[in-house]
Amino acid sequence: MVALKTQRRRCDTNSFFTGISAEPDSLYTMTNLPIVDVVGVGLNATDTLIPVPHYPERGSKVEVDSANVLLGGQVATAMAACQQWDLHTRYVGKLGEDHAAALHRAEFQRLGVEAHLITAPASPSLQSFILVDPFGERTVLWKRDPRLTLLPEELDREWIVNARVLHLDGRDTAAAALAARWARAAGIPVVADLDDLYPGYEALLPNIDFLITSRDIPARLTGEPDLRLSLPQVHRRYACSLTAATLGHEGVLAWDGERFHYAPAYRIHAVDTTGAGDIFHAGFIYGFLQGWPLQRQLEFACAAAALNCTAVGARGGIQPVEAIDAFMAKAPKHPSAF
């Protein structure tokens, strides 16, 4: 495989390719780029997980027993899960120049993810501090240097169109919107994991096929608090193939344009809910690529997310597909919310 570069952009590529240095405005062209199952464009993070005996009161001091530094980030974690389920994955994102960046590069290489990592010179990588209470619920404190914004000119169209599915989080909306337009023009399905409405989201949503958001997003888009009304409205407005909202211990509700599909969450002893949504999206993508019926996709995604919550970290409980199937066959579920 041959990489053509100029002197003007720096981009590190792991797994299938060797590292390449360049500056942000150059052309970057790959020949013989492999077609992967899924390409993800979006966030990575270095998470410091801090279990706390209770949520700290204002002005208090709380003694903790441990603090674990682990890797996360919405899209980066989803790609890590898909790769561990024997899908071929590609990740496109931005890192700083620090030890955290080295950890990400090493992990992508270990997993076999084809990683296109653009470096923001003299910038720290995205960092999160996550408080986890005894029930596994997490509170995230995070900081992202503006220099980590992924820019449209830093993308290469070949990274996007040589894939069967594109997965986005929409954090850097201009770059995400461009990637989604490229994918739409090439007939590649686009999955989006939206946990917030970032500036410029209006340009992104019309090119999303599978819009799977956190609970509050449909209401924020429509002004309608009832998901049974807001999900169809979002579906019509943006001409999606599917709109859905993940609901934590209540599962997931989806609208396909004709009817609702609901999957309750599985009962577990939650250790840490960090990364549950990331793994849900990975599970959905895995099921989609297997050609499963929608209901099975949703149930598998719920099960994968539930199991991930039984360990510490965004990727701590990623289980093999066989283990997820076995869990689905016997695990109890929460009562239906719909």
Short mmCIF file of C-alpha atoms in Angstrom, two decimals:
data_model
loop_
_atom_site.label_atom_id
_atom_site.label_comp_id
_atom_site.label_asym_id
_atom_site.label_seq_id
_atom_site.Cartn_x
_atom_site.Cartn_y
_atom_site.Cartn_z
CA MET A 1 0.00 0.00 0.00
CA VAL A 2 1.34 3.38 -0.99
CA ALA A 3 0.69 6.66 0.80
CA LEU A 4 1.23 9.92 -1.09
CA LYS A 5 1.93 12.93 1.12
CA THR A 6 3.11 16.52 1.10
CA GLN A 7 5.00 18.41 3.77
CA ARG A 8 1.89 20.20 5.04
CA ARG A 9 -0.14 17.79 7.18
CA ARG A 10 0.67 15.39 9.93
CA CYS A 11 -1.34 12.21 10.21
CA ASP A 12 -0.43 8.98 11.96
CA THR A 13 -1.89 5.77 10.55
CA ASN A 14 -1.68 2.49 12.45
CA SER A 15 -2.41 -1.17 11.72
CA PHE A 16 -2.66 -1.51 7.93
CA PHE A 17 -0.36 1.44 7.28
CA THR A 18 2.85 2.89 8.67
CA GLY A 19 3.03 6.29 10.31
CA ILE A 20 2.99 9.35 8.06
CA SER A 21 3.74 12.95 8.89
CA ALA A 22 2.04 15.92 7.28
CA GLU A 23 0.37 19.25 8.10
CA PRO A 24 -3.38 19.95 8.04
CA ASP A 25 -3.98 21.40 4.56
CA SER A 26 -2.32 18.87 2.28
CA LEU A 27 -3.80 16.25 0.01
CA TYR A 28 -3.53 12.76 1.43
CA THR A 29 -4.22 9.96 -1.04
CA MET A 30 -4.21 6.22 -0.45
CA THR A 31 -4.01 3.71 -3.26
CA ASN A 32 -5.40 0.22 -2.76
CA LEU A 33 -7.18 1.30 0.40
CA PRO A 34 -9.03 -1.76 1.76
CA ILE A 35 -12.81 -1.75 2.07
CA VAL A 36 -13.63 -2.10 5.76
CA ASP A 37 -16.92 -3.05 7.37
CA VAL A 38 -17.27 0.22 9.26
CA VAL A 39 -15.44 3.54 9.41
CA GLY A 40 -15.89 5.77 12.43
CA VAL A 41 -15.24 9.52 12.47
CA GLY A 42 -15.37 11.18 15.86
CA LEU A 43 -14.20 11.41 19.43
CA ASN A 44 -11.56 9.58 21.40
CA ALA A 45 -10.88 10.24 25.07
CA THR A 46 -8.61 9.31 27.93
CA ASP A 47 -10.84 8.62 30.94
CA THR A 48 -9.79 8.77 34.57
CA LEU A 49 -12.40 6.60 36.32
CA ILE A 50 -12.89 7.47 39.99
CA PRO A 51 -15.28 5.25 41.98
CA VAL A 52 -16.87 7.26 44.82
CA PRO A 53 -18.85 5.97 47.83
CA HIS A 54 -21.46 8.67 47.17
CA TYR A 55 -21.84 11.71 44.98
CA PRO A 56 -19.85 14.53 46.63
CA GLU A 57 -21.81 17.28 48.32
CA ARG A 58 -20.84 20.85 47.63
CA GLY A 59 -17.82 21.86 49.70
CA SER A 60 -17.18 18.29 50.90
CA LYS A 61 -14.16 16.01 50.78
CA VAL A 62 -14.57 12.41 49.65
CA GLU A 63 -11.93 9.73 50.09
CA VAL A 64 -11.53 7.38 47.11
CA ASP A 65 -9.82 4.02 46.87
CA SER A 66 -8.65 4.11 43.27
CA ALA A 67 -8.41 6.04 40.03
CA ASN A 68 -8.04 4.13 36.77
CA VAL A 69 -6.83 5.71 33.53
CA LEU A 70 -8.59 3.98 30.64
CA LEU A 71 -9.34 4.73 27.00
CA GLY A 72 -12.75 5.83 25.74
CA GLY A 73 -14.51 8.23 23.39
CA GLN A 74 -17.79 7.58 21.59
CA VAL A 75 -16.64 6.56 18.14
CA ALA A 76 -13.23 5.22 19.15
CA THR A 77 -14.88 2.87 21.63
CA ALA A 78 -17.48 1.72 19.11
CA MET A 79 -14.73 0.88 16.62
CA ALA A 80 -12.79 -1.00 19.31
CA ALA A 81 -15.87 -3.12 20.05
CA CYS A 82 -16.63 -3.83 16.39
CA GLN A 83 -13.03 -4.87 15.79
CA GLN A 84 -13.20 -7.28 18.72
CA TRP A 85 -16.30 -8.79 17.12
CA ASP A 86 -14.26 -9.61 14.01
CA LEU A 87 -15.42 -6.70 11.90
CA HIS A 88 -12.79 -4.81 9.92
CA THR A 89 -12.75 -1.24 11.17
CA ARG A 90 -11.26 2.15 10.36
CA TYR A 91 -11.09 5.08 12.77
CA VAL A 92 -10.55 8.75 11.89
CA GLY A 93 -9.95 11.21 14.71
CA LYS A 94 -7.66 13.80 16.21
CA LEU A 95 -5.16 13.54 19.05
CA GLY A 96 -2.87 15.91 20.86
CA GLU A 97 0.86 15.58 21.36
CA ASP A 98 1.07 13.81 24.70
CA HIS A 99 1.27 10.47 26.46
CA ALA A 100 -2.47 9.91 26.01
CA ALA A 101 -2.03 10.06 22.24
CA ALA A 102 0.62 7.35 22.46
CA LEU A 103 -1.79 5.17 24.46
CA HIS A 104 -4.47 5.51 21.79
CA ARG A 105 -2.07 4.71 18.96
CA ALA A 106 -0.80 1.64 20.76
CA GLU A 107 -4.29 0.37 21.51
CA PHE A 108 -5.57 0.82 17.97
CA GLN A 109 -2.52 -1.05 16.73
CA ARG A 110 -3.01 -3.83 19.28
CA LEU A 111 -6.64 -4.29 18.28
CA GLY A 112 -5.96 -4.13 14.55
CA VAL A 113 -8.05 -1.01 13.91
CA GLU A 114 -6.91 0.90 10.83
CA ALA A 115 -6.44 4.27 12.51
CA HIS A 116 -5.98 7.61 10.77
CA LEU A 117 -4.92 9.85 13.63
CA ILE A 118 -4.41 13.53 12.94
CA THR A 119 -2.18 15.32 15.42
CA ALA A 120 -2.89 18.77 16.86
CA PRO A 121 0.62 20.09 17.57
CA ALA A 122 1.39 21.15 21.16
CA SER A 123 -2.16 20.26 22.25
CA PRO A 124 -3.29 17.88 24.98
CA SER A 125 -5.62 15.06 23.98
CA LEU A 126 -9.23 15.03 25.17
CA GLN A 127 -9.38 14.13 28.86
CA SER A 128 -12.30 13.09 31.03
CA PHE A 129 -12.62 12.65 34.78
CA ILE A 130 -15.52 10.33 35.54
CA LEU A 131 -17.07 9.89 38.97
CA VAL A 132 -18.81 6.52 39.32
CA ASP A 133 -21.26 6.02 42.19
CA PRO A 134 -22.02 2.66 43.92
CA PHE A 135 -24.90 2.05 41.48
CA GLY A 136 -22.61 2.39 38.47
CA GLU A 137 -24.00 5.76 37.38
CA ARG A 138 -21.32 8.09 36.09
CA THR A 139 -20.81 11.83 36.06
CA VAL A 140 -18.40 13.07 33.41
CA LEU A 141 -16.13 16.10 33.68
CA TRP A 142 -14.23 16.70 30.49
CA LYS A 143 -11.94 19.12 28.71
CA ARG A 144 -11.21 19.32 24.98
CA ASP A 145 -8.74 21.79 23.54
CA PRO A 146 -10.22 23.70 20.57
CA ARG A 147 -7.21 22.64 18.52
CA LEU A 148 -8.58 19.08 18.60
CA THR A 149 -11.48 20.06 16.35
CA LEU A 150 -11.45 17.79 13.31
CA LEU A 151 -11.65 19.98 10.21
CA PRO A 152 -13.25 19.07 6.89
CA GLU A 153 -9.98 19.63 5.01
CA GLU A 154 -8.31 17.03 7.24
CA LEU A 155 -10.57 14.26 5.91
CA ASP A 156 -9.83 12.09 2.92
CA ARG A 157 -12.84 10.94 0.91
CA GLU A 158 -11.26 7.52 0.35
CA TRP A 159 -11.32 6.84 4.09
CA ILE A 160 -15.09 7.27 4.05
CA VAL A 161 -16.27 5.65 0.83
CA ASN A 162 -14.19 2.50 1.21
CA ALA A 163 -16.46 1.15 3.94
CA ARG A 164 -19.82 -0.59 4.26
CA VAL A 165 -21.07 1.70 7.07
CA LEU A 166 -20.09 5.15 8.36
CA HIS A 167 -20.46 5.88 12.08
CA LEU A 168 -20.39 9.44 13.47
CA ASP A 169 -20.89 11.23 16.78
CA GLY A 170 -21.35 14.67 15.22
CA ARG A 171 -19.11 16.48 17.71
CA ASP A 172 -17.13 18.22 14.96
CA THR A 173 -20.15 18.92 12.82
CA ALA A 174 -18.51 20.43 9.74
CA ALA A 175 -16.24 17.41 9.27
CA ALA A 176 -19.03 14.98 10.18
CA ALA A 177 -21.41 16.63 7.71
CA LEU A 178 -18.85 16.34 4.91
CA ALA A 179 -18.20 12.67 5.70
CA ALA A 180 -21.94 12.00 5.75
CA ARG A 181 -22.41 13.72 2.37
CA TRP A 182 -19.63 11.62 0.86
CA ALA A 183 -21.17 8.45 2.29
CA ARG A 184 -24.68 9.36 1.10
CA ALA A 185 -23.41 10.03 -2.43
CA ALA A 186 -21.64 6.65 -2.42
CA GLY A 187 -24.71 4.80 -1.11
CA ILE A 188 -23.10 3.99 2.24
CA PRO A 189 -25.44 3.85 5.28
CA VAL A 190 -24.69 6.43 7.97
CA VAL A 191 -25.22 5.77 11.69
CA ALA A 192 -25.10 8.67 14.15
CA ASP A 193 -24.68 8.66 17.92
CA LEU A 194 -25.94 12.06 19.09
CA ASP A 195 -25.82 12.89 22.79
CA ASP A 196 -25.96 16.65 22.19
CA LEU A 197 -26.90 19.13 19.47
CA TYR A 198 -23.58 20.69 18.55
CA PRO A 199 -23.39 23.92 16.51
CA GLY A 200 -24.04 23.20 12.85
CA TYR A 201 -25.98 19.98 13.41
CA GLU A 202 -28.61 21.11 10.86
CA ALA A 203 -26.16 20.39 8.04
CA LEU A 204 -25.47 16.89 9.34
CA LEU A 205 -28.87 15.37 10.08
CA PRO A 206 -30.29 15.27 6.52
CA ASN A 207 -27.60 12.75 5.56
CA ILE A 208 -28.09 10.41 8.52
CA ASP A 209 -29.81 7.08 7.86
CA PHE A 210 -29.88 5.65 11.38
CA LEU A 211 -30.21 8.42 13.94
CA ILE A 212 -29.84 6.90 17.42
CA THR A 213 -29.73 9.54 20.12
CA SER A 214 -29.90 9.97 23.86
CA ARG A 215 -33.35 10.32 25.41
CA ASP A 216 -33.58 14.11 25.33
CA ILE A 217 -32.51 14.81 21.74
CA PRO A 218 -35.84 14.16 19.94
CA ALA A 219 -37.61 16.58 22.30
CA ARG A 220 -34.92 19.20 21.77
CA LEU A 221 -35.31 18.85 18.00
CA THR A 222 -39.11 19.00 17.96
CA GLY A 223 -40.31 20.55 21.23
CA GLU A 224 -42.37 17.39 21.78
CA PRO A 225 -41.51 15.50 25.02
CA ASP A 226 -43.36 12.28 24.11
CA LEU A 227 -41.02 9.98 22.17
CA ARG A 228 -43.99 8.33 20.50
CA LEU A 229 -44.63 11.66 18.79
CA SER A 230 -41.12 13.14 18.52
CA LEU A 231 -39.38 10.14 16.95
CA PRO A 232 -41.78 10.07 13.94
CA GLN A 233 -41.45 13.85 13.60
CA VAL A 234 -37.65 13.64 13.45
CA HIS A 235 -37.95 10.72 11.02
CA ARG A 236 -40.11 12.77 8.65
CA ARG A 237 -38.12 15.98 8.99
CA TYR A 238 -34.76 14.46 8.10
CA ALA A 239 -35.95 11.51 5.97
CA CYS A 240 -34.05 8.99 8.09
CA SER A 241 -34.43 5.24 7.68
CA LEU A 242 -34.67 4.90 11.46
CA THR A 243 -34.90 7.21 14.44
CA ALA A 244 -34.31 5.86 17.93
CA ALA A 245 -33.62 6.94 21.50
CA THR A 246 -31.63 4.97 24.05
CA LEU A 247 -33.25 5.05 27.48
CA GLY A 248 -30.79 3.60 29.98
CA HIS A 249 -32.43 0.93 32.13
CA GLU A 250 -35.63 1.36 30.11
CA GLY A 251 -34.00 0.08 26.90
CA VAL A 252 -34.47 1.61 23.46
CA LEU A 253 -37.42 2.84 21.39
CA ALA A 254 -37.14 3.06 17.59
CA TRP A 255 -39.40 4.22 14.74
CA ASP A 256 -38.85 2.84 11.22
CA GLY A 257 -41.38 5.00 9.40
CA GLU A 258 -44.22 2.50 9.77
CA ARG A 259 -44.15 1.19 13.33
CA PHE A 260 -42.33 1.32 16.63
CA HIS A 261 -39.79 -1.25 17.77
CA TYR A 262 -38.96 -1.54 21.46
CA ALA A 263 -36.33 -3.54 23.30
CA PRO A 264 -36.20 -3.49 27.11
CA ALA A 265 -32.88 -3.32 28.91
CA TYR A 266 -31.34 -6.36 30.57
CA ARG A 267 -31.06 -6.58 34.34
CA ILE A 268 -27.48 -6.51 35.59
CA HIS A 269 -25.48 -5.40 38.59
CA ALA A 270 -24.03 -2.21 37.10
CA VAL A 271 -20.44 -1.43 38.04
CA ASP A 272 -19.90 1.45 35.63
CA THR A 273 -22.25 2.76 32.93
CA THR A 274 -19.45 4.62 31.11
CA GLY A 275 -19.49 3.67 27.42
CA ALA A 276 -22.91 2.00 27.47
CA GLY A 277 -24.18 4.12 24.58
CA ASP A 278 -20.96 3.62 22.61
CA ILE A 279 -21.27 -0.14 22.87
CA PHE A 280 -24.98 0.00 22.06
CA HIS A 281 -24.15 1.70 18.76
CA ALA A 282 -21.41 -0.84 18.07
CA GLY A 283 -23.90 -3.64 18.69
CA PHE A 284 -26.44 -2.03 16.40
CA ILE A 285 -23.86 -1.70 13.62
CA TYR A 286 -22.73 -5.31 14.10
CA GLY A 287 -26.30 -6.59 13.82
CA PHE A 288 -26.99 -4.40 10.81
CA LEU A 289 -23.96 -5.79 8.99
CA GLN A 290 -25.10 -9.34 9.78
CA GLY A 291 -28.42 -8.59 8.08
CA TRP A 292 -30.41 -9.30 11.24
CA PRO A 293 -34.00 -8.14 11.68
CA LEU A 294 -34.26 -4.79 13.44
CA GLN A 295 -35.64 -6.29 16.64
CA ARG A 296 -32.66 -8.59 17.01
CA GLN A 297 -30.29 -5.71 16.30
CA LEU A 298 -31.82 -3.69 19.12
CA GLU A 299 -31.82 -6.60 21.56
CA PHE A 300 -28.21 -7.51 20.78
CA ALA A 301 -27.17 -3.87 21.20
CA CYS A 302 -28.95 -3.70 24.58
CA ALA A 303 -27.26 -6.90 25.72
CA ALA A 304 -23.80 -5.79 24.61
CA ALA A 305 -24.26 -2.46 26.40
CA ALA A 306 -25.52 -4.15 29.56
CA LEU A 307 -22.57 -6.50 29.76
CA ASN A 308 -20.16 -3.62 29.26
CA CYS A 309 -21.63 -2.01 32.38
CA THR A 310 -20.53 -4.97 34.51
CA ALA A 311 -16.89 -3.82 34.40
CA VAL A 312 -14.97 -0.58 34.82
CA GLY A 313 -14.38 1.71 31.86
CA ALA A 314 -15.91 2.51 28.50
CA ARG A 315 -14.46 -0.71 27.05
CA GLY A 316 -14.04 -2.78 30.21
CA GLY A 317 -16.92 -5.20 29.63
CA ILE A 318 -16.85 -5.77 25.86
CA GLN A 319 -17.74 -9.44 25.51
CA PRO A 320 -17.41 -11.86 22.57
CA VAL A 321 -20.46 -12.26 20.37
CA GLU A 322 -20.99 -15.81 21.67
CA ALA A 323 -21.07 -14.55 25.27
CA ILE A 324 -23.57 -11.83 24.35
CA ASP A 325 -25.83 -14.39 22.65
CA ALA A 326 -25.65 -16.65 25.71
CA PHE A 327 -26.48 -13.71 27.98
CA MET A 328 -29.50 -12.81 25.84
CA ALA A 329 -30.83 -16.35 26.12
CA LYS A 330 -31.00 -16.38 29.91
CA ALA A 331 -30.71 -12.87 31.36
CA PRO A 332 -33.80 -11.22 32.89
CA LYS A 333 -35.05 -7.92 31.52
CA HIS A 334 -36.43 -4.76 33.05
CA PRO A 335 -40.19 -4.27 32.74
CA SER A 336 -41.32 -2.86 29.42
CA ALA A 337 -41.58 0.93 29.38
CA PHE A 338 -43.60 1.02 26.15
#
